[in-house]
Short mmCIF file of N, CA and C in Angstrom, two decimals:
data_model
loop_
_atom_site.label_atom_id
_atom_site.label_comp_id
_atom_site.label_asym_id
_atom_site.label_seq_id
_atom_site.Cartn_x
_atom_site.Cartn_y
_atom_site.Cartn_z
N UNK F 1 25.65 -290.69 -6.80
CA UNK F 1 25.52 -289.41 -6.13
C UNK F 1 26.76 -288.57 -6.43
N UNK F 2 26.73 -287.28 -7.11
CA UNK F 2 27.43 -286.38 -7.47
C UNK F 2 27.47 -285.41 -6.04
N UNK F 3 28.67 -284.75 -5.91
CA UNK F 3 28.35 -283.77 -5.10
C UNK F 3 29.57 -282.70 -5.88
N UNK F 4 28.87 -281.61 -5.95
CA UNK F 4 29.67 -280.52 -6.51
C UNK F 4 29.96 -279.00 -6.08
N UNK F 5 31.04 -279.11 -5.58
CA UNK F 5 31.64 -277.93 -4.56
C UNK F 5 31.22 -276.97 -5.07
N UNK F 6 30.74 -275.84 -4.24
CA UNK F 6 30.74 -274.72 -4.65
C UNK F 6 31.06 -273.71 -3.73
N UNK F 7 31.65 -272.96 -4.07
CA UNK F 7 32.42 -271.60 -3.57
C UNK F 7 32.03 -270.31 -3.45
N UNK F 8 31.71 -269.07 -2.68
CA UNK F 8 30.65 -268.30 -2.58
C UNK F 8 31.93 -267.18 -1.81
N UNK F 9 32.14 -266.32 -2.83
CA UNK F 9 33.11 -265.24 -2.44
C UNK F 9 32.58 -263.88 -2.22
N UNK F 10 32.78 -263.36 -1.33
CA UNK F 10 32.62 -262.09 -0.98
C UNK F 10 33.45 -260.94 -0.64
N UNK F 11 33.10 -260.12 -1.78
CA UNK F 11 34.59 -258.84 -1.41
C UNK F 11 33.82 -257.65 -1.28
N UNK F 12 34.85 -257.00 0.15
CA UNK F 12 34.34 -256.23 0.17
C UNK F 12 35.18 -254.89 -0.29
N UNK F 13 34.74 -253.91 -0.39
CA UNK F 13 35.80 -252.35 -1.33
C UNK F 13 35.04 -251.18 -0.36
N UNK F 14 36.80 -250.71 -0.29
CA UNK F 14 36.08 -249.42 0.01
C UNK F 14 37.31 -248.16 -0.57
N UNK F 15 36.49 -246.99 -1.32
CA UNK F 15 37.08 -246.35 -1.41
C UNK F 15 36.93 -244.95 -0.75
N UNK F 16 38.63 -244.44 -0.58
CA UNK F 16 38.52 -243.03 -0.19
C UNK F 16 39.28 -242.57 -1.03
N UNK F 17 38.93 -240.99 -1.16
CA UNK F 17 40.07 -240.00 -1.62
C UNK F 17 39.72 -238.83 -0.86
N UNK F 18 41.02 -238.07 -0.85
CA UNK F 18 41.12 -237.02 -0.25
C UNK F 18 41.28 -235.69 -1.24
N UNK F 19 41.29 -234.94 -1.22
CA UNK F 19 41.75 -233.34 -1.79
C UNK F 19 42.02 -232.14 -0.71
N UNK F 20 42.72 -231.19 -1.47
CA UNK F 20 42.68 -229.96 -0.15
C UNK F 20 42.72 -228.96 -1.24
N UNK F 21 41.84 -228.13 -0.99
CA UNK F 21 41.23 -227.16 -1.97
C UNK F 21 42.60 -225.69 -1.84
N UNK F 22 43.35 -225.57 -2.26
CA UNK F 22 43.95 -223.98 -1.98
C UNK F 22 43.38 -222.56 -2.56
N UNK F 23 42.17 -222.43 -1.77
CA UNK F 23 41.51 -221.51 -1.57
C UNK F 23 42.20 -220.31 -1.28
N UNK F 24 42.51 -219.14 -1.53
CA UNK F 24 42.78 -218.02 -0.81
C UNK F 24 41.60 -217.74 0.67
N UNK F 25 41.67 -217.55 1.74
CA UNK F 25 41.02 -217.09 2.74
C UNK F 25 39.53 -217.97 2.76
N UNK F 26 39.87 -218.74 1.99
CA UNK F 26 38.70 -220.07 1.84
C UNK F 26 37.51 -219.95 1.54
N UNK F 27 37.79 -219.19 0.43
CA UNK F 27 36.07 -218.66 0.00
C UNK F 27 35.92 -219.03 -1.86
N UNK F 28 34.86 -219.79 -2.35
CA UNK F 28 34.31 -219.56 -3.44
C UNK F 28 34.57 -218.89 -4.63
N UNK F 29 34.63 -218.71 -5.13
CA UNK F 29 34.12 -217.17 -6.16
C UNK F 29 33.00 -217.64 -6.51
N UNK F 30 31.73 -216.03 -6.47
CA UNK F 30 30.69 -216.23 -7.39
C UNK F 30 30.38 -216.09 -8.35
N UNK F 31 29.57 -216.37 -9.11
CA UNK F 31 29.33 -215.95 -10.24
C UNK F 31 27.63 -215.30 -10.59
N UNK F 32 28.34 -213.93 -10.66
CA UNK F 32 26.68 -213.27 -10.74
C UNK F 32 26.57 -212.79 -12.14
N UNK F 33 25.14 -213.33 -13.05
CA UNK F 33 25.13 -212.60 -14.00
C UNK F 33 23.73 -212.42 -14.06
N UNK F 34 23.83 -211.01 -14.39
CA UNK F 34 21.51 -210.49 -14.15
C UNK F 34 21.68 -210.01 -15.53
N UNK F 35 20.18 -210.05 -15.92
CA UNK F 35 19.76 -209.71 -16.93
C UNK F 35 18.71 -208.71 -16.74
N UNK F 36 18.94 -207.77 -16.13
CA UNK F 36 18.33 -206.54 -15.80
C UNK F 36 16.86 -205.68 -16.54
N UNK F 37 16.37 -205.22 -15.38
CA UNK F 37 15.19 -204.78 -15.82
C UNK F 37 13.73 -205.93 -15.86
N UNK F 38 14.30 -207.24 -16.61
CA UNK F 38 13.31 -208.12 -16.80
C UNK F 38 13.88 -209.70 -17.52
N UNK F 39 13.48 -210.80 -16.94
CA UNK F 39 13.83 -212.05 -17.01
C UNK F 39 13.31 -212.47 -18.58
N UNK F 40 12.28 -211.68 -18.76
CA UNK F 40 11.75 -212.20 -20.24
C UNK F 40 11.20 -210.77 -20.83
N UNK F 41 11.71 -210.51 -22.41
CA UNK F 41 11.77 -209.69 -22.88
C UNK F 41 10.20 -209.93 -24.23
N UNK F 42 9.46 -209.34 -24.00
CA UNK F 42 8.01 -209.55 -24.78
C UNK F 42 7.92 -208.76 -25.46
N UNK F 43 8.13 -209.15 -26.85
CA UNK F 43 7.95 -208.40 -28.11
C UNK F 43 7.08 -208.29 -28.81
N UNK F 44 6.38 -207.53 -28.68
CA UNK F 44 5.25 -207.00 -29.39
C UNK F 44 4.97 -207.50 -30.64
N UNK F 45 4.79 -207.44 -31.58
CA UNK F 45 4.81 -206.82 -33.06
C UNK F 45 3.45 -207.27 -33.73
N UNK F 46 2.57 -207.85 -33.19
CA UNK F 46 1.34 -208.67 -33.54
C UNK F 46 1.00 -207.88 -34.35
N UNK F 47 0.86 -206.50 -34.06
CA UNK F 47 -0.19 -205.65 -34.81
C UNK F 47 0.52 -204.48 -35.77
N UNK F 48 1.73 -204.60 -35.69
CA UNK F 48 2.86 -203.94 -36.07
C UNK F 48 2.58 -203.54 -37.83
N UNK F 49 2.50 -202.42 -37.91
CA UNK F 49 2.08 -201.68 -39.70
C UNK F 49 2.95 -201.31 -40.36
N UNK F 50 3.12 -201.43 -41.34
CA UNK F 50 4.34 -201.07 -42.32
C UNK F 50 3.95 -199.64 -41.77
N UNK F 51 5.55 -199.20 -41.78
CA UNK F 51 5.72 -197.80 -41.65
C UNK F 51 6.31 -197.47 -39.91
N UNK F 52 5.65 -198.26 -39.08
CA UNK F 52 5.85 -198.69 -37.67
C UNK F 52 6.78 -199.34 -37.54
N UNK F 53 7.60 -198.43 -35.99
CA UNK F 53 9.18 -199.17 -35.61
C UNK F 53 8.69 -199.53 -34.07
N UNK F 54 9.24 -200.62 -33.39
CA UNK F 54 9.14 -200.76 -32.26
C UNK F 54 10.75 -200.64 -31.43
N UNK F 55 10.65 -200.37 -30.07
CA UNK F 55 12.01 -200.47 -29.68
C UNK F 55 11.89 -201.29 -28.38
N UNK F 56 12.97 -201.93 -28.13
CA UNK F 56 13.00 -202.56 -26.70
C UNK F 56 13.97 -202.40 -25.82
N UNK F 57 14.71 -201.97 -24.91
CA UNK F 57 15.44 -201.66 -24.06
C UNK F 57 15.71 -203.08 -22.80
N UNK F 58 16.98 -203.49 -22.78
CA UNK F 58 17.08 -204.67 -21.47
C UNK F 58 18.68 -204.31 -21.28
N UNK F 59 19.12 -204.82 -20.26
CA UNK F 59 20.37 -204.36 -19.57
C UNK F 59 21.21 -205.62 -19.69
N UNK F 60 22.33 -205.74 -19.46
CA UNK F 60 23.16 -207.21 -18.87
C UNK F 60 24.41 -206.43 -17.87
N UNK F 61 24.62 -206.44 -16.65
CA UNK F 61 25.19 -206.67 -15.79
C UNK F 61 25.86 -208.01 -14.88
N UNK F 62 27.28 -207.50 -14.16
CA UNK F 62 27.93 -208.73 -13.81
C UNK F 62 27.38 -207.66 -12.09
N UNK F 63 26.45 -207.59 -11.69
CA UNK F 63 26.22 -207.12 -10.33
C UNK F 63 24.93 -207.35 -9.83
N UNK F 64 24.62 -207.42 -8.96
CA UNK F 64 23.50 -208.35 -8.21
C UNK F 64 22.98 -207.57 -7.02
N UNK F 65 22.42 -206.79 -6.27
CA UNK F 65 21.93 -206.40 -5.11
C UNK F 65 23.23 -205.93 -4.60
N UNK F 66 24.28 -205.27 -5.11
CA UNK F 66 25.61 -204.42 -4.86
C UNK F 66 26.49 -205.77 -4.37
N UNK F 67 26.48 -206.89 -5.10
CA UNK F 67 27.26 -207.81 -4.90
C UNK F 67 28.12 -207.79 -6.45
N UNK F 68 29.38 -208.18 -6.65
CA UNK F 68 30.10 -207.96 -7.75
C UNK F 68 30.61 -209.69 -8.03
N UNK F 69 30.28 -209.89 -9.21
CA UNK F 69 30.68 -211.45 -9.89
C UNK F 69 32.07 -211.79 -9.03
N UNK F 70 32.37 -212.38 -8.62
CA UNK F 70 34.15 -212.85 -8.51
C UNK F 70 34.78 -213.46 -9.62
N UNK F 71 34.05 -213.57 -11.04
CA UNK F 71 34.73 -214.19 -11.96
C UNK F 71 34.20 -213.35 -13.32
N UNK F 72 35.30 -213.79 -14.19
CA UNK F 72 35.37 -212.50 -15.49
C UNK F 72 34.16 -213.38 -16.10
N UNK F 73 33.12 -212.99 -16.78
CA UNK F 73 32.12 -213.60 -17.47
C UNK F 73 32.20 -213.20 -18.62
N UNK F 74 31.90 -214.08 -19.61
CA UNK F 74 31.72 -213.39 -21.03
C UNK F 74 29.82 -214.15 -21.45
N UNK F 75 29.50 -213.22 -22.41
CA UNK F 75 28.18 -213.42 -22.56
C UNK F 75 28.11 -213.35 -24.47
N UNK F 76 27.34 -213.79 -24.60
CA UNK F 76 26.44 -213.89 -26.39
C UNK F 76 25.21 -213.76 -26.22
N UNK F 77 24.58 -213.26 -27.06
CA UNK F 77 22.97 -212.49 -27.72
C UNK F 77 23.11 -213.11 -28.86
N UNK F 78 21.93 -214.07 -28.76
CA UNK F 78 21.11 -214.92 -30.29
C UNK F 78 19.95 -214.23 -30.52
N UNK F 79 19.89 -213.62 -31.41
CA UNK F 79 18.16 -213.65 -32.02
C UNK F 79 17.85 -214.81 -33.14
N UNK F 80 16.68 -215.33 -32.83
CA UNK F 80 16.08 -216.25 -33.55
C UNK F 80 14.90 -215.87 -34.47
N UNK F 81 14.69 -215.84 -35.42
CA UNK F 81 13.14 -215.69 -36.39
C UNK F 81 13.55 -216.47 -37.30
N UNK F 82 12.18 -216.66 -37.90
CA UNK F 82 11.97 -217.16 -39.08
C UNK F 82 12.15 -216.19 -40.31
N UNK F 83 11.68 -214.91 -39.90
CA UNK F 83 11.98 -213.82 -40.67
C UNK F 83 10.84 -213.90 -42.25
N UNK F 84 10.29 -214.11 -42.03
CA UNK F 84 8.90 -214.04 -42.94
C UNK F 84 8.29 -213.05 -43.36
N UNK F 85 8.25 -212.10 -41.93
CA UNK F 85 7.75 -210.84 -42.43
C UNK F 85 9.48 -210.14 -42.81
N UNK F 86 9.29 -209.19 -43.49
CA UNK F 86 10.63 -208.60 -43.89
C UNK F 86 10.88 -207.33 -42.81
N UNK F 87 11.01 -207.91 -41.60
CA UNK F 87 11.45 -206.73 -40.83
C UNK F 87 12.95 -206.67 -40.90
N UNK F 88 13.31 -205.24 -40.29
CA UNK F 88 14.81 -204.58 -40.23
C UNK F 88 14.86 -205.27 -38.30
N UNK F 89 15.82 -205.87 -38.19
CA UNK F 89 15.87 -206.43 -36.68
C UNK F 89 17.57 -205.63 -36.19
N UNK F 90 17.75 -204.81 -35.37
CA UNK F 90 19.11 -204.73 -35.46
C UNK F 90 18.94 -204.42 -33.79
N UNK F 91 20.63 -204.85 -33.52
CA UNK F 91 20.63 -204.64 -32.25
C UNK F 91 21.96 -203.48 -31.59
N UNK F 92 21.55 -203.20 -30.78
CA UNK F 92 22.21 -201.83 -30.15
C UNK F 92 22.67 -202.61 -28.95
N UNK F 93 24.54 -201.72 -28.97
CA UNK F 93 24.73 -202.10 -27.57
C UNK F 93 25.44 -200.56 -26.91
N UNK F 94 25.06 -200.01 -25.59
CA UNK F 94 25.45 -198.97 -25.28
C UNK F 94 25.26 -197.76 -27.00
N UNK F 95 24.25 -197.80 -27.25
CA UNK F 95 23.93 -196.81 -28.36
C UNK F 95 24.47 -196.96 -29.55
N UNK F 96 25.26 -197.85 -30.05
CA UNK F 96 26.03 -198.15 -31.00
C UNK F 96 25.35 -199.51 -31.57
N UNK F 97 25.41 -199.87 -33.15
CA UNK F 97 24.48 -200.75 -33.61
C UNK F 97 25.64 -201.57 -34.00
N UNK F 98 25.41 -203.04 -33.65
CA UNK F 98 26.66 -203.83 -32.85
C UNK F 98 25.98 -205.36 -34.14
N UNK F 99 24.41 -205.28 -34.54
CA UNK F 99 24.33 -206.60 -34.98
C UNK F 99 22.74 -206.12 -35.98
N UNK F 100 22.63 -206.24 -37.40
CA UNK F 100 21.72 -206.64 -37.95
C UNK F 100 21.10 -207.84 -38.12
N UNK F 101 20.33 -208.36 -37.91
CA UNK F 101 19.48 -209.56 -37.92
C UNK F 101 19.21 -209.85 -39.49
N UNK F 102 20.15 -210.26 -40.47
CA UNK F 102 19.32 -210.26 -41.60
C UNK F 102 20.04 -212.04 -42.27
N UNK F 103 19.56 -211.88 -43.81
CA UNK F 103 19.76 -213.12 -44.38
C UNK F 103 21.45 -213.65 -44.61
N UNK F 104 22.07 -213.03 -43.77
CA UNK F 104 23.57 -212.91 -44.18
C UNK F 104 23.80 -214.02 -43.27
N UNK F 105 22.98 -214.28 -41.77
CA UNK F 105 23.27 -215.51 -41.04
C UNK F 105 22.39 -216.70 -41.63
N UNK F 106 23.28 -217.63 -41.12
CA UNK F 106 22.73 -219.17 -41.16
C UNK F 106 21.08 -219.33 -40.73
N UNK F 107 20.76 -220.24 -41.39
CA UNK F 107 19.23 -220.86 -40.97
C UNK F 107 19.67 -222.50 -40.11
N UNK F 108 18.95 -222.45 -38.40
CA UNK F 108 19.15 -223.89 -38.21
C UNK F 108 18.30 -225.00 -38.93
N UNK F 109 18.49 -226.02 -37.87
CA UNK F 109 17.50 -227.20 -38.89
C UNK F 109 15.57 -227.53 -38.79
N UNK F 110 15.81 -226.11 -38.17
CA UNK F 110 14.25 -225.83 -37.89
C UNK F 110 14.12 -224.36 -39.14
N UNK F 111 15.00 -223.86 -39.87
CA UNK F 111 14.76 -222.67 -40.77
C UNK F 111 14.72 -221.84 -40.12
N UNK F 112 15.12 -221.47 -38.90
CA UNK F 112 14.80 -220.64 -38.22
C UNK F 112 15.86 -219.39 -38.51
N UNK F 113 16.04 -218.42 -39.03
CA UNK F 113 17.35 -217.47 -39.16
C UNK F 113 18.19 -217.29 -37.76
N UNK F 114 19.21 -217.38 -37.47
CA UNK F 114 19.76 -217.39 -36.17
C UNK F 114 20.95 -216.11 -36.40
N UNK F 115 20.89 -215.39 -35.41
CA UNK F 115 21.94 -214.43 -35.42
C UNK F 115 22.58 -214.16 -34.42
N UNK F 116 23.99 -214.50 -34.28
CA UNK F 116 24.86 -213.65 -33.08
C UNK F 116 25.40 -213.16 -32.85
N UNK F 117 25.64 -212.57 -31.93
CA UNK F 117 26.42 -211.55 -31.71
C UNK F 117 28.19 -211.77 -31.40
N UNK F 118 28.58 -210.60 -31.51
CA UNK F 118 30.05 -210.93 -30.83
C UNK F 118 30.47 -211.27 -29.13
N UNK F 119 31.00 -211.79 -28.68
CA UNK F 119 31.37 -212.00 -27.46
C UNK F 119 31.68 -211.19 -27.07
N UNK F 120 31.34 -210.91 -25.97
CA UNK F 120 31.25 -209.44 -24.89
C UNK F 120 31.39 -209.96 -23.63
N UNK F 121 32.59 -209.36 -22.76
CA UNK F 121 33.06 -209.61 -21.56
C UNK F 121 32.77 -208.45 -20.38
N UNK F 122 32.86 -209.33 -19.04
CA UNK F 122 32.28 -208.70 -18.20
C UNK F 122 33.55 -208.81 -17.09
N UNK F 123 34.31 -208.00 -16.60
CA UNK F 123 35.57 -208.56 -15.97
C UNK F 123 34.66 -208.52 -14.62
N UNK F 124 35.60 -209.17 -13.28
CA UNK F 124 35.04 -209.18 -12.06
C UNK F 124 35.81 -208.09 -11.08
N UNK F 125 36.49 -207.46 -11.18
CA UNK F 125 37.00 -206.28 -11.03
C UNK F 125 36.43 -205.08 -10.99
N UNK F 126 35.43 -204.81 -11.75
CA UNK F 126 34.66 -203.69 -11.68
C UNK F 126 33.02 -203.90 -11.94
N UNK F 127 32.17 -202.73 -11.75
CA UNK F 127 31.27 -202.85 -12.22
C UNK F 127 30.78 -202.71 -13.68
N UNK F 128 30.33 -203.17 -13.97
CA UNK F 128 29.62 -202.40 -15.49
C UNK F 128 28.05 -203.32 -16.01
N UNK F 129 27.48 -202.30 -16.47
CA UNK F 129 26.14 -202.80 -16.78
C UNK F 129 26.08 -202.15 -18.72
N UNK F 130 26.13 -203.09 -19.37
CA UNK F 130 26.15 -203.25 -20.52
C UNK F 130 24.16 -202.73 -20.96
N UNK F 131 24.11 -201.78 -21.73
CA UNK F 131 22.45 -201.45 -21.86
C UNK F 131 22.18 -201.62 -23.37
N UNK F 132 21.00 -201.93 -23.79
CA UNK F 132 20.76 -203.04 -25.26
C UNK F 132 19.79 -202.11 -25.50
N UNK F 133 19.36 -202.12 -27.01
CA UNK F 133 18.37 -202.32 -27.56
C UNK F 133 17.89 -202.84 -28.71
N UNK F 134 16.96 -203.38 -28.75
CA UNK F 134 16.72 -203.87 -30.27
C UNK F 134 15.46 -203.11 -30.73
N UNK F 135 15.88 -202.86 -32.20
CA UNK F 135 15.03 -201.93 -32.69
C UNK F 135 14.32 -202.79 -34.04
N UNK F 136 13.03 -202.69 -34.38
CA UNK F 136 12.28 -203.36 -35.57
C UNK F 136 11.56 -202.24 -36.06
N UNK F 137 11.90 -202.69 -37.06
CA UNK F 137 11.07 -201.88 -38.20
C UNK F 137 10.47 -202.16 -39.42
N UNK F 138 9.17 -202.11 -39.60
CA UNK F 138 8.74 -202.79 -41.08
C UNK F 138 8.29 -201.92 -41.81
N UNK F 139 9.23 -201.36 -43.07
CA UNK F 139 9.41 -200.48 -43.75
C UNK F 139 8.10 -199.91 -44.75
N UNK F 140 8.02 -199.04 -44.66
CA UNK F 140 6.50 -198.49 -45.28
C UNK F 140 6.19 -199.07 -46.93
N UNK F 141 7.39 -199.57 -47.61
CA UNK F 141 6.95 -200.10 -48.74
C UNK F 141 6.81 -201.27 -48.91
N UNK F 142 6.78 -202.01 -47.46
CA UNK F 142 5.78 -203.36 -47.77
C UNK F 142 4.15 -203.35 -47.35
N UNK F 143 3.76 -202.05 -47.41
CA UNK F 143 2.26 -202.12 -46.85
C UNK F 143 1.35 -202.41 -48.70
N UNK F 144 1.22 -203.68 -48.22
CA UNK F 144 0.26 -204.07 -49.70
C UNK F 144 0.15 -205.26 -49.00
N UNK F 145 -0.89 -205.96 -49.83
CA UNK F 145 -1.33 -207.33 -49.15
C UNK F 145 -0.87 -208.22 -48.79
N UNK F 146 0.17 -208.72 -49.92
CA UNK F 146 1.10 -210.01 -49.71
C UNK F 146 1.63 -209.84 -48.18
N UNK F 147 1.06 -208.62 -47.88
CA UNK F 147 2.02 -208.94 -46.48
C UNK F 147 1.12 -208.91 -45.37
N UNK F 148 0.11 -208.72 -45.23
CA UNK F 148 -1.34 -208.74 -44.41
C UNK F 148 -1.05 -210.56 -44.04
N UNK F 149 -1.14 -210.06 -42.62
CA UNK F 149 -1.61 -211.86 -41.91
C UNK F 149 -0.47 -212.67 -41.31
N UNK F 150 1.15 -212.13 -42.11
CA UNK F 150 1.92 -213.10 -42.03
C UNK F 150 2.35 -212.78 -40.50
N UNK F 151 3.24 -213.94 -40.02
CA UNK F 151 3.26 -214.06 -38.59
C UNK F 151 4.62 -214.38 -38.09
N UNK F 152 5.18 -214.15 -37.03
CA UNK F 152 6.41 -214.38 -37.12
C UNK F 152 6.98 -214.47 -35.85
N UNK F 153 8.26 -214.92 -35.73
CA UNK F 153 8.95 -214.75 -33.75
C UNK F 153 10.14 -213.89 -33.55
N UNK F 154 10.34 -213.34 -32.81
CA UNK F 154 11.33 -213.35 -32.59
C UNK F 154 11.77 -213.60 -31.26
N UNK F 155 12.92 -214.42 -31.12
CA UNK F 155 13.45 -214.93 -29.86
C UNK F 155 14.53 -214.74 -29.64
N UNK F 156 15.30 -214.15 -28.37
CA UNK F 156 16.22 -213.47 -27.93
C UNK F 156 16.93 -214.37 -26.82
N UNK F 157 18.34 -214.87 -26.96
CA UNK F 157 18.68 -215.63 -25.61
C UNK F 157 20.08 -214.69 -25.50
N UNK F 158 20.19 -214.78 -24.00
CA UNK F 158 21.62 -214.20 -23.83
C UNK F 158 22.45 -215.32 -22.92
N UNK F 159 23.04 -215.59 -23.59
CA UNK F 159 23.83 -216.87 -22.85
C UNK F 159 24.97 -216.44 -22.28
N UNK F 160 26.05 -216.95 -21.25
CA UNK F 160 26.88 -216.54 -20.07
C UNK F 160 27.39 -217.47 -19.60
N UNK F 161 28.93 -217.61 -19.62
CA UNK F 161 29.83 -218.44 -19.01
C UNK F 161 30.67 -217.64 -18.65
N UNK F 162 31.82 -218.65 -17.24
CA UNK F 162 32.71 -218.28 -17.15
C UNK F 162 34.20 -218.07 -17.70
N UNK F 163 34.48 -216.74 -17.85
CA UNK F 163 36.18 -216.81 -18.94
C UNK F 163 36.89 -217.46 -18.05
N UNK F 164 37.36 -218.80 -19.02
CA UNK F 164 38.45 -219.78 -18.58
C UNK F 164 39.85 -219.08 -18.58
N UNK F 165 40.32 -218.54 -19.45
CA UNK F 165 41.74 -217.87 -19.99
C UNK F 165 41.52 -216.78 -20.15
#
């Protein structure tokens, strides 16, 4: 007859930590960023004829229902296509043409043509509402067949973080 000890340990842990936040007057900052006018921007062009320009108008503001960001935001504008049909894609910021959409940018690993824009800041100090447009145009000397049917996207993101530095 063997008998063989065995030992059965139990530990128990506990952890705490503490912090103390030095808040000024103990409040947050928020961070508001709207994309004004409309959450999703629907671009037409299905039926779009050589010779035919379309335009689209959308806003970006750091203000919310007269509430003001508490933090400086900076934002970027991607347009995405495949770019198949040979449209002119360019984008306007405050009336000034700030970005052409053409073969000069990179293709991702979907071929997709990707274009961005420059970084554009929104301080939290004041108001301001930044106003866009993007304008397309498919130029009257591609109206011949080769170009009947073809199909295409374009996709628009405006992305938004907070300025660290």
């Amino acid at each position: 007859l063997f008998l063989i000890p065995c030992f059965y340990k139990i530990t128990y842990s506990f952890f705490n930590t503490e912090t103390s936040l030095a808040i000024k007057n103990g409040e947050i900052a928020e961070f508001i960023f709207e994309a004004k006018r409309t959450n999703h921007i629907e671009l037409e062009f299905e039926n779009l004829k050589a010779g035919e320009n379309r335009e689209y108008e959308f806003q970006v503001s750091n203000t919310k229902d007269d509430n003001i960001t508490n933090v400086t935001t900076e934002y970027q504008i991607t347009i995405k296509t495949f770019h198949f049909m040979p449209l002119l894609i360019e984008l306007y910021k405050n009336n000034e043409l700030v970005m052409t959409c053409d073969e000069k940018y990179s293709r991702n690993e979907d071929n997709a043509l990707v274009c961005n824009s420059d970084v554009w800041e929104l301080e939290h100090n004041s108001t301001k509402t930044d106003n866009f447009e993007i304008k397309i145009s498919f130029a009257s000397e591609y109206n011949s067949l080769e170009y009947t049917d073809l199909v295409d996207y374009i996709d628009i993101d405006i992305s938004s973080w907070q300025k660290t530095k």
